[in-house]
Coordinates of C-alpha atoms and ligand atoms in Angstrom, one line a residue:
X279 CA 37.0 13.2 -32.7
X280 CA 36.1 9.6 -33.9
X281 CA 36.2 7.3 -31.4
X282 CA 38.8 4.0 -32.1
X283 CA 36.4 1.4 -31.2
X284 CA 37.2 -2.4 -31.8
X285 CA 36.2 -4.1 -35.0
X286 CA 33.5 -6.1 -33.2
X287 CA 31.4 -3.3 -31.7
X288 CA 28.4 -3.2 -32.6
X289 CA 28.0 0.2 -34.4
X290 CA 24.0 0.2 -36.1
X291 CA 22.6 -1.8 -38.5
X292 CA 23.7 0.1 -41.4
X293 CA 27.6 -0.7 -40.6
X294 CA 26.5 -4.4 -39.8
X295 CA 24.8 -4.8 -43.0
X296 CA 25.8 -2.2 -45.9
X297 CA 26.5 -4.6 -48.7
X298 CA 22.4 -5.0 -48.6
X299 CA 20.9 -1.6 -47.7
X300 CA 20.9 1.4 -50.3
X301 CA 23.7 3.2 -48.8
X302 CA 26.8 4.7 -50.2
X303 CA 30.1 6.2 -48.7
X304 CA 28.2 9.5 -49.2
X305 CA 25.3 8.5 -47.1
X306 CA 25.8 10.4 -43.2
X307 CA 24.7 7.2 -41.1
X308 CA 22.4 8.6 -38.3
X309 CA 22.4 5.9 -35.9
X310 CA 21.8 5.4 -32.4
X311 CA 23.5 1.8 -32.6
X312 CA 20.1 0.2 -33.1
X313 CA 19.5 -3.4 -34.0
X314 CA 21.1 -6.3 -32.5
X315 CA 18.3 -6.9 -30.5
X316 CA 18.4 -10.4 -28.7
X317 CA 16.3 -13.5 -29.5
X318 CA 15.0 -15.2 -26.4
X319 CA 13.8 -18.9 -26.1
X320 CA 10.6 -18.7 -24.4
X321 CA 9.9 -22.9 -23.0
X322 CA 7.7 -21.4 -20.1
X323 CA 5.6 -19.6 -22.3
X324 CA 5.3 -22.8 -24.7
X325 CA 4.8 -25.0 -22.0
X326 CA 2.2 -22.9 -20.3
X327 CA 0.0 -22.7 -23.7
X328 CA 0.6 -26.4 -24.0
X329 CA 3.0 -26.3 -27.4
X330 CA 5.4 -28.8 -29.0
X331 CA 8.1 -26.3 -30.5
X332 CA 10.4 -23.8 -29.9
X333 CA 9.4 -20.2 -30.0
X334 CA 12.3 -17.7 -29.9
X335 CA 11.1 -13.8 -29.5
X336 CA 12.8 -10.9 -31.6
X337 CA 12.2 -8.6 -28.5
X338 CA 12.7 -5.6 -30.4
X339 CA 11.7 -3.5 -27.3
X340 CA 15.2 -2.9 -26.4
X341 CA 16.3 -1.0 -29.7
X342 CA 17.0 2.7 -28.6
X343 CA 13.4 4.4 -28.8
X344 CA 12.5 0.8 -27.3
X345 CA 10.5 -0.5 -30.7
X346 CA 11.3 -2.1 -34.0
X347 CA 10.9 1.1 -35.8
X348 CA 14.6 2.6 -35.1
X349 CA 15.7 0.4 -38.1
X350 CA 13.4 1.8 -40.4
X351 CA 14.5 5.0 -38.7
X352 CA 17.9 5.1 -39.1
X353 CA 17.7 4.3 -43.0
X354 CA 15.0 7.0 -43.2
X355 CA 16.8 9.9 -41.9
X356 CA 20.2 9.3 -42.9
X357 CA 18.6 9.3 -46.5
X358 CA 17.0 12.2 -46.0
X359 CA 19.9 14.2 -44.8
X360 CA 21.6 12.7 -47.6
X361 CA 18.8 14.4 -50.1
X362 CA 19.9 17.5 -47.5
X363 CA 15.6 17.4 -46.3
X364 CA 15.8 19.8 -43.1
X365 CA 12.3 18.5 -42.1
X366 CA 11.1 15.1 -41.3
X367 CA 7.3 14.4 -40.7
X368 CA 5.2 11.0 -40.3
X369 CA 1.6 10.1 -38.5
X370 CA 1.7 7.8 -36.3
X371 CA -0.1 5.7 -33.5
X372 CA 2.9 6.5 -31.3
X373 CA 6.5 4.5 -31.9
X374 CA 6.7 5.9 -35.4
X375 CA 6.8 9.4 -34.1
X376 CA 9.1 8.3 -31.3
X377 CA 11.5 7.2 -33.8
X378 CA 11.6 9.7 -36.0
X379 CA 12.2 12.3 -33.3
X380 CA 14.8 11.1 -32.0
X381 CA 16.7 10.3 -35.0
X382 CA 16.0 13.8 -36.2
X383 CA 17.5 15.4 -33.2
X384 CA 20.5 12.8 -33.8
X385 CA 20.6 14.6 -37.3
X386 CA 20.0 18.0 -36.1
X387 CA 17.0 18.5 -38.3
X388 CA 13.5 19.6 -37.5
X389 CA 10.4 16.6 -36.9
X390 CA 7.1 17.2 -37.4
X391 CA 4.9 14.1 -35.9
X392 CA 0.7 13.7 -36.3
X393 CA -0.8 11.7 -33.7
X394 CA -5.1 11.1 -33.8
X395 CA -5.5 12.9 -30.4
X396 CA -5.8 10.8 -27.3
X397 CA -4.6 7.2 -28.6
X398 CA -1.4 7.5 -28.0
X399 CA 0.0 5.8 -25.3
X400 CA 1.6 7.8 -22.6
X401 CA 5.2 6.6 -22.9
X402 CA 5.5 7.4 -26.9
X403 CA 3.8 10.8 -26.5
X404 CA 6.4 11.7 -23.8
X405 CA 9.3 10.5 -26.1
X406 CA 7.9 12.5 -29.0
X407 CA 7.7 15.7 -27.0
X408 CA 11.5 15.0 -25.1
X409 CA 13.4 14.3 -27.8
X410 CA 12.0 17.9 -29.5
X411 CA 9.2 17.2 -32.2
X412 CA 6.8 19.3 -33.2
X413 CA 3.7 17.7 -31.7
X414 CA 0.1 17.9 -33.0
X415 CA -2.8 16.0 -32.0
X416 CA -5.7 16.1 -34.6
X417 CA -8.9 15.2 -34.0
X418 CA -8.7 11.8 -36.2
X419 CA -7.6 8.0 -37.0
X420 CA -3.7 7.6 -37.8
X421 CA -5.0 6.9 -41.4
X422 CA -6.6 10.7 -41.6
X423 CA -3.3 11.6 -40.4
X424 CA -1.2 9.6 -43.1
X425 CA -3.3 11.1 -45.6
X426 CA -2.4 14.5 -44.9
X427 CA 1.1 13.5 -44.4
X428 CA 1.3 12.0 -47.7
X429 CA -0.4 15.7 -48.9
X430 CA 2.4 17.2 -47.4
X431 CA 5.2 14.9 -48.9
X432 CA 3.5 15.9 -52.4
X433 CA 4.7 19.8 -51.5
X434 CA 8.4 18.5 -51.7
X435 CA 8.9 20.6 -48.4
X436 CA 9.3 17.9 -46.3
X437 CA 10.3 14.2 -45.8
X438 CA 7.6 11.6 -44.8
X439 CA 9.5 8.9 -43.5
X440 CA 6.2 6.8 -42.7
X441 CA 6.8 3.0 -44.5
X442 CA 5.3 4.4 -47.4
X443 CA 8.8 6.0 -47.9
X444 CA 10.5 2.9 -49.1
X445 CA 14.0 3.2 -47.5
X446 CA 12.1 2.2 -44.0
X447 CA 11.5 -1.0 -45.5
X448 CA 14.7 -2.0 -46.3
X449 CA 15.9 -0.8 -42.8
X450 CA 13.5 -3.0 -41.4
X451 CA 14.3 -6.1 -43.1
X452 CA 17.8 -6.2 -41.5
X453 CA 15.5 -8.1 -38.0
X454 CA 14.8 -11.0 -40.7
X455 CA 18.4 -11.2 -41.4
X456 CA 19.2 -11.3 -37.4
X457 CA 16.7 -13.8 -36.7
X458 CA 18.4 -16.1 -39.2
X459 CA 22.5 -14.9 -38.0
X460 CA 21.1 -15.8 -34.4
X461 CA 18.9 -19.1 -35.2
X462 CA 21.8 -20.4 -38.1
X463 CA 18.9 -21.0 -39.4
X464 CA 15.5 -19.6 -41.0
X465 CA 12.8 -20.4 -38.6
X466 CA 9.9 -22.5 -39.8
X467 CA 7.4 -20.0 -39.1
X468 CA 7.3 -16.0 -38.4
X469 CA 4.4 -13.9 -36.2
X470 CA 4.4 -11.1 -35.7
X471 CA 1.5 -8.0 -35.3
X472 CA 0.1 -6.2 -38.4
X473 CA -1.1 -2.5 -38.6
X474 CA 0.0 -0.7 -41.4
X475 CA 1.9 -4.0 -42.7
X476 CA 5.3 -2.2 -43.1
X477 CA 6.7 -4.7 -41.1
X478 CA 5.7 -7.9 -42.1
X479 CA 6.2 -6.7 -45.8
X480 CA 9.9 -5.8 -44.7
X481 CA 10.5 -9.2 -43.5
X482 CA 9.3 -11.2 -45.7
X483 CA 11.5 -9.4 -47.7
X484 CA 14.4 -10.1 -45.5
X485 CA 14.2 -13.9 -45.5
X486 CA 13.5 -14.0 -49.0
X487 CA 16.7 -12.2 -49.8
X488 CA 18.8 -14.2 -47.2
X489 CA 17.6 -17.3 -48.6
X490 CA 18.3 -16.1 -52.2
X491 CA 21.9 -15.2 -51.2
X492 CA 22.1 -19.0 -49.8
X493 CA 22.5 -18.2 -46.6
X494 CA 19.8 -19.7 -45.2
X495 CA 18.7 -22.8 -46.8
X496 CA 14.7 -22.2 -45.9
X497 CA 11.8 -19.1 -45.5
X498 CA 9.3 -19.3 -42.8
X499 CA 5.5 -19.2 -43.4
X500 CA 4.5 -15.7 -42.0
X501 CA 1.8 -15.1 -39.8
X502 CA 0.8 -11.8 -39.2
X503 CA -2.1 -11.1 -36.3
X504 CA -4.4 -7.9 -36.4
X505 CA -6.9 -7.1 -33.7
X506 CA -10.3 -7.9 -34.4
X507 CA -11.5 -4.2 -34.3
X508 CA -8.9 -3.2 -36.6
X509 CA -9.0 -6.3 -38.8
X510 CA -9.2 -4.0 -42.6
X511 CA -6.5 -6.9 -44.7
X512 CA -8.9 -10.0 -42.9
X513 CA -12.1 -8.7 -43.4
X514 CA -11.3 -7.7 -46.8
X515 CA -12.1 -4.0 -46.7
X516 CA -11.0 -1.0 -44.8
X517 CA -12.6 -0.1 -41.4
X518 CA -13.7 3.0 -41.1
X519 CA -13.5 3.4 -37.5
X520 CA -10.8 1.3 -36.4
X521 CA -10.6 0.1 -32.4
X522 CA -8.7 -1.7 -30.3
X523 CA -6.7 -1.9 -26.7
X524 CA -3.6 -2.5 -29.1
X525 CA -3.4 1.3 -30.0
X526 CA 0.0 0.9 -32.3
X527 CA -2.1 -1.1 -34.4
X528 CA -5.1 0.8 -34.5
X529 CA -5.2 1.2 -38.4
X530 CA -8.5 0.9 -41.0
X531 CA -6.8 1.4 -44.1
X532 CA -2.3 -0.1 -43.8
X533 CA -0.5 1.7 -46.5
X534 CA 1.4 -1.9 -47.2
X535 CA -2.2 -4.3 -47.3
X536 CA -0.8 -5.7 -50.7
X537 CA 2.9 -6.3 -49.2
X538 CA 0.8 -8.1 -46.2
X539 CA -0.7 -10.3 -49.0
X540 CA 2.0 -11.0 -51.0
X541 CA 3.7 -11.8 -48.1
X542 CA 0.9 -14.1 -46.6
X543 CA 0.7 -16.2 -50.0
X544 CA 3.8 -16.6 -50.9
X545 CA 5.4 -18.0 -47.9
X546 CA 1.6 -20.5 -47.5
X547 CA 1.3 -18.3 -44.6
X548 CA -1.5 -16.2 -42.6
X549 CA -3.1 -13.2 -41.6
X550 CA -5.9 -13.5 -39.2
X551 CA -7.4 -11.3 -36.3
X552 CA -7.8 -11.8 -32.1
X553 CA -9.9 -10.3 -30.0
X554 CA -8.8 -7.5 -27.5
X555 CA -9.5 -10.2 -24.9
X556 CA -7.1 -12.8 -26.4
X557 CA -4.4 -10.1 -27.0
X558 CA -4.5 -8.9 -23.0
X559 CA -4.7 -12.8 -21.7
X560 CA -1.2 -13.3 -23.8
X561 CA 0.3 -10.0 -22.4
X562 CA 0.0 -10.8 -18.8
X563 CA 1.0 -14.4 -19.8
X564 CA 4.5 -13.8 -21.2
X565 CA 5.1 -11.4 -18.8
X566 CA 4.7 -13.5 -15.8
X567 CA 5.9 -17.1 -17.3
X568 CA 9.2 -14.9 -18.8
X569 CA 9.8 -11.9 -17.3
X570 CA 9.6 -10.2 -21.1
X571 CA 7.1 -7.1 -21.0
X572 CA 5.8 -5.7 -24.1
X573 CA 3.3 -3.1 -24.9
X574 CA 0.0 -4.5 -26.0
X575 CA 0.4 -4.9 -29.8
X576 CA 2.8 -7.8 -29.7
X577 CA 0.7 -10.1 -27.7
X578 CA -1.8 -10.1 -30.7
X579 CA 0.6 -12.9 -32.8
X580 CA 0.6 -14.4 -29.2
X581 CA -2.4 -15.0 -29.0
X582 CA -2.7 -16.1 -32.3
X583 CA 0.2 -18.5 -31.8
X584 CA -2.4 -19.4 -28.5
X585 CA -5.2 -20.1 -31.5
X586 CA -2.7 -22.2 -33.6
X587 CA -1.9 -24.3 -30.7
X588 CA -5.8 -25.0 -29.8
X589 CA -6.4 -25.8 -33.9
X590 CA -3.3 -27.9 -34.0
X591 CA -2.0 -25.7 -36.5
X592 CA 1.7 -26.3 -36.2
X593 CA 3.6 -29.1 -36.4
X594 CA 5.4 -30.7 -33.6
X595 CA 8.8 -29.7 -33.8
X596 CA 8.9 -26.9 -35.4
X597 CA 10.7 -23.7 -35.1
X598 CA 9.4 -20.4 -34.3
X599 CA 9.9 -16.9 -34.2
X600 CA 7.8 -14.0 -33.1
X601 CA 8.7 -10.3 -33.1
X602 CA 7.7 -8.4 -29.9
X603 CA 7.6 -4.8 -31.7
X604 CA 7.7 -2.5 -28.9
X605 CA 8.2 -1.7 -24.8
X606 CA 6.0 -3.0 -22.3
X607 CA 6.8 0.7 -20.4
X608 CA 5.6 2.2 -23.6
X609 CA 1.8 1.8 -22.3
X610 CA 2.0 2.6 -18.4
X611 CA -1.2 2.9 -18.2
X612 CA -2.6 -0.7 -20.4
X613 CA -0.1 -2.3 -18.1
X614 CA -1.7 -0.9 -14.8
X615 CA -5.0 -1.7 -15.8
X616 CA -4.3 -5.3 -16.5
X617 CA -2.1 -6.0 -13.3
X618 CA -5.2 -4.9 -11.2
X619 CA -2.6 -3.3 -8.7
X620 CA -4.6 -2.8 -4.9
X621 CA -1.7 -2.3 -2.8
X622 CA -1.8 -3.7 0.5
X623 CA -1.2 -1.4 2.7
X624 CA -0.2 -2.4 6.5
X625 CA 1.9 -1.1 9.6
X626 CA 5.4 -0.4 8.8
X627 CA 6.7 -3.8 11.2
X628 CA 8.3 -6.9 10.4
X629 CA 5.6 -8.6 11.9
X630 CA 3.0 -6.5 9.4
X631 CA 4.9 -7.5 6.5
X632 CA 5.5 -11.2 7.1
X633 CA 1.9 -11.5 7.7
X634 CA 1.0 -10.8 4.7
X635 CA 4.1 -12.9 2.8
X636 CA 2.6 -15.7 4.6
X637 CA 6.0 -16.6 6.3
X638 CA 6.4 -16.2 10.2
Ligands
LIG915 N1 3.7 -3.2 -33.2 C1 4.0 -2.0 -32.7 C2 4.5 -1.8 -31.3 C3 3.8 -0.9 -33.6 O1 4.1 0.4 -33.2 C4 3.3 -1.1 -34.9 C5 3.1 0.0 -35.8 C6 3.1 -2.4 -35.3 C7 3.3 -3.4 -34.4 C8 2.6 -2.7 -36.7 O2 3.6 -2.6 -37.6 O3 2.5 -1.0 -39.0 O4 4.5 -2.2 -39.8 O5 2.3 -3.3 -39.6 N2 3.2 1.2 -35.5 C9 3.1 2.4 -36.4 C10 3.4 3.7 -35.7 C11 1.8 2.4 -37.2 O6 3.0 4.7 -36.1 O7 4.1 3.6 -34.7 P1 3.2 -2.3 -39.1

């Protein structure tokens, strides 16, 4: 049976925005109700890294697979099921495959997810392997894996529903058309991490078509952040041996590098790299002035805001948005590491206890 619900729930973001996404009344929506994803003003973290603006965060961590990649996702699969594809396959450095294996158990269809063996973090791998994928680990970089996934596409016996596949793009975009229904406004500038540039290419794509449908007056200057050891679109060539503490952006070679440029020039915008060092100092930060945990990756256009700040790179005033891609619970153990937990153990007494509160 159909459920009656009222016309305002929030059913996915293919019902909320149809009129722009390539869907037709013959399209089987696979949705888990992703998107809608709130956009939090963030004054401690501003004030704490001494800014003049507003920064709102896109935390994207609470979409159903708790990352940004459900909107792709839900595009991706209903297409495919559309095309009747009964198996689904990507690489990925971990929220990719979560994604896709849970839409695909939505649909009832078989997933097939490659993973370079041992940088995954714990949290995605478990997802992966719940929700029913077929899970293989091979012994290289997530852009060995794409390679053979794109081999496999070529056999027309399965799906890839990587962001090569163009439908994830234009799921994506649909957080570029939130940020401006929950600002009423385009935001001056946009940040956000780069790995395989899927997603800043689908934004900028967003904006652009917001703006040309007038309903947003401006588009922000993008900024995208890699990591310095995976830094292939701002060192100018692909690294061979990509590395980082920022695993879901562990890529040498993105699949969308010219999207990421197009979208860096045309909006006067950015793409530059942090250090794995910068990157960790921002994720304890906005954790502890906000109460908003993210994995690893989405502190990198943190700390690049962090660099903009200390160059006086941004005017005072302006309005900012950054997207926080993914779950801090999504990387256990980055998150252990970094909070240098050394419990204190003591007597099981008031007295014990209050001692070490500092309170009597
Ligand atoms: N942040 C997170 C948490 C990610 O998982 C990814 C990409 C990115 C940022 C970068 O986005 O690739 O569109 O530039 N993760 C992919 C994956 C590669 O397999 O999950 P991008």
């Amino acid at each position: 049976m159909t459920p009656q619900l009222p016309a305002s729930a929030w059913r996915g973001l293919i019902h909320r925005y149809r009129g722009r996404l390539p869907v037709t009344e013959a399209t089987p929506v696979v949705t888990l109700h992703e998107g809608n994803t709130p956009l939090i003003p963030v004054p401690n973290f501003v004030k704490a890294i001494g800014g003049d603006f507003e920064l709102h965060l896109k935390y994207e961590g609470l979409n159903p697979t708790a990352s940004f990649k459900d909107r792709g996702m839900t595009l991706a699969v209903s297409k495919a099921v559309e095309r009747g594809a009964k198996v689904v396959i990507c690489a990925s450095t971990g929220n990719t495959s979560a994604s896709a294996a849970a839409y695909a158990a939505r649909a009832g269809i078989r997933c097939v997810v490659l993973l370079p063996n041992g940088k995954i973090a714990l949290g995605k791998l478990a997802q992966a392997l719940m929700y029913g994928a077929t899970t293989i680990a091979i012994q290289g970089n997530f852009d060995v894996a794409l390679r053979i996934v794109r081999e496999l596409g070529e056999t027309g016996q399965v799906e890839v529903v990587n962001s090569v596949n163009p439908v994830r793009i234009e799921g994506q975009k649909t957080a570029a058309f939130e940020i401006c229904d929950q600002l009423g406004r385009a935001p001056d500038f946009h940040f956000l991490p780069v790995g395989n540039a899927g997603n800043i290419t689908a934004y900028w794509k967003g904006f652009r078509e917001y703006n040309a449908a007038g309903i947003v007056n401006g588009r922000p200057r993008m900024f995208g952040w890699q990591a310095a050891g995976a830094a292939p679109i701002v060192d100018g060539k692909p690294v061979e041996d990509p590395h980082t503490v920022a695993t879901a952006i562990r890529i040498g070679n993105p699949a969308s590098w010219q999207g990421a440029l197009s979208a860096m020039k045309d909006s006067g915008g950015r793409i530059d790299k942090v250090t794995d060092d910068e990157i960790l100092a921002a994720y304890r930060l906005v954790a502890r002035t906000e109460g908003i945990f993210v994995e690893p990756a989405c502190a990198a256009p943190l700390a690049g805001l962090i660099r903009c700040v200390r160059e006086k790179a941004i005017p005072a005033g302006s309005v900012i948005t950054a997207t926080m891609t993914g779950h801090g619970l999504k990387d256990p153990d980055t998150a252990m590491e970094q909070s240098e937990f050394k419990p204190t153990v003591v007597p099981a007494t008031l007295e014990a206890v209050s001692q070490v509160i500092g309170i009597r």
